[in-house]
Amino acid sequence: MANLEEELQTRRTFAIISHPDAGKTTITEQMLLLGGVVREAGTVKGRKGNFAKSDWMEIEQKRGISVTSSVLQFDFGDKRINILDTPGHEDFSEDTYRTLMAVDSVVMVVDSAKGIEPQTKKLFEIVKERHIPIFTFFNKLDRDGRPAIDLVDELESTLGIQAYPMNWPIGSGKILAGLYDLYHKRVELYRPADGAKRFLPLDAAAGDELAAANALQTNPLWDEVKDEVELLQDAGNEFDEDAILRGELTPVFFGSALTNFGVETFLETYMDYAPAPVAKKTVDGTLVEPANPQFSAFVFKIQANMDPNHRDRIAFVRIVSGEFERGMDVTLKRLNKKLRLSNVTQFMADSRENVQNAYPGDIIGIYDTGNFQIGDTIYAGKKALEFEELPTFTPETFMRVRAKNVLKQKSFHKGVTQLVQEGTIQMYTAWDSGEYILGAVGQLQFEVFQFRMENEYNTEVTLEAMGAKTARWVNPDQLDSRMASSRNLLVRDRNGEPVFLFENAFAERWFKDKYPDVELETKL
């Protein structure tokens, strides 16, 4: 048995977040390349089948978007890395928010031409609220972008976090010459001449000039960058590792994921300061430390059909404490049910391998026959514990869903049930007819649902728009089905609880005026 404390100190578990098309998946691919996992990095819109390994779903490859969180594990140096590549599109924010509960730090990728975009800001607020350490990578330096000083200023003013530049760009786009590496006291050349070194040391005795003669010193950008670096050193924030771990200071890096420039330097430095696995909070407010020998973990994601040939269903589990050993017995807290964990995998996107042992910070996949739900706690031993709830969102848009072919009702019901269990779409049934009604945060979720029903369950479906609705849960003891009307549709949620779907705020106010004693609840 390995030493638990030593193993958990080698783990680094983080999510990558960004606005869509900022390059989040591309930088993930370059990390996999650096880790020796792939021979060639793919992109979300890869040609000739060179798709991103983290975008393994067919619809992701066809649409050029990430619509589900991927788990990627590899070794880099002496660290075992667990990357959670999240969807950037706002319609899949719920999946991203839950994924953030399973990580110890976050890498925020920002387009250096566009700066802080709306979805980046939304995701950052969740990270900040939970004091998760965050590292910033300004991407696409190979394209003409905004001045670095403006980007850092916007980062601080818009997000309300202090920034510490670890390196500084020497030009961008066609005149990109390199990076002035403040942390390592060196310059990283963008395209070194044949036989030339990529890294050039700086000479502190010579005022941080290049230690060796180089054409860069005659580049008009050189003096400009030195002035900006001097300004940063005189007037910028001080480097404070404790502030980084509290989520109050973000180290800032520049580079280009597409050309793999600055990514290796970023990853090496990130490994120096990213935290090892941290304690997680239980429902009663106590913290479970990773070094606690009792095995504990929680389910943050469920994915159906990662292998369409086998119609499998996998629960993604973050290990919080103790050591996982294949074949161990655990308790599923919600059902107080004993389970033996024999068929467990670790991931490299769509490929996986059986795991014998795993430690705090690791993400494992448990083949599931329907036992697990998102947010479930599992633990070994007699001491019961339960981790705090994961965030859920009340849907805003609703659709009636039917099978086009009435002879495929079995496949239809199975597909709807399994896809709903993944948590990105919620299912309701009409109170009287039992008809399926789907609720989601955004339209794209319905498109993905329809695509997957046809391609994974061989069942074409029709979706009938019901428009925006406001979902309000009602106490069953106060319910009279005659309260329902065309303006407040009565349905059941997946747990059988009664819910009114109000067509607008006026309809909800009218209901409250007519039934002042009936309590309506919003579930977030």
Coordinates of C-alpha atoms in Angstrom, one line a residue, residues 73 324 326 342-347 351-357 364-365 367:
Q73 CA -5.6 12.2 -16.6
F324 CA -9.5 3.6 -3.3
R326 CA -10.4 -2.1 -6.5
S342 CA -15.1 -3.8 -8.8
N343 CA -15.5 -2.3 -12.3
V344 CA -13.9 1.1 -12.0
T345 CA -11.9 3.1 -14.6
Q346 CA -9.7 6.1 -15.1
F347 CA -10.0 8.3 -18.1
S351 CA -10.3 5.8 -23.7
R352 CA -10.1 4.2 -20.2
E353 CA -8.3 1.6 -18.2
N354 CA -9.2 -0.4 -15.1
V355 CA -7.9 1.2 -12.0
Q356 CA -6.5 -0.8 -9.1
N357 CA -5.8 2.1 -6.7
I364 CA -12.6 7.7 -11.3
G365 CA -15.5 6.3 -13.3
Y367 CA -19.9 1.7 -14.2

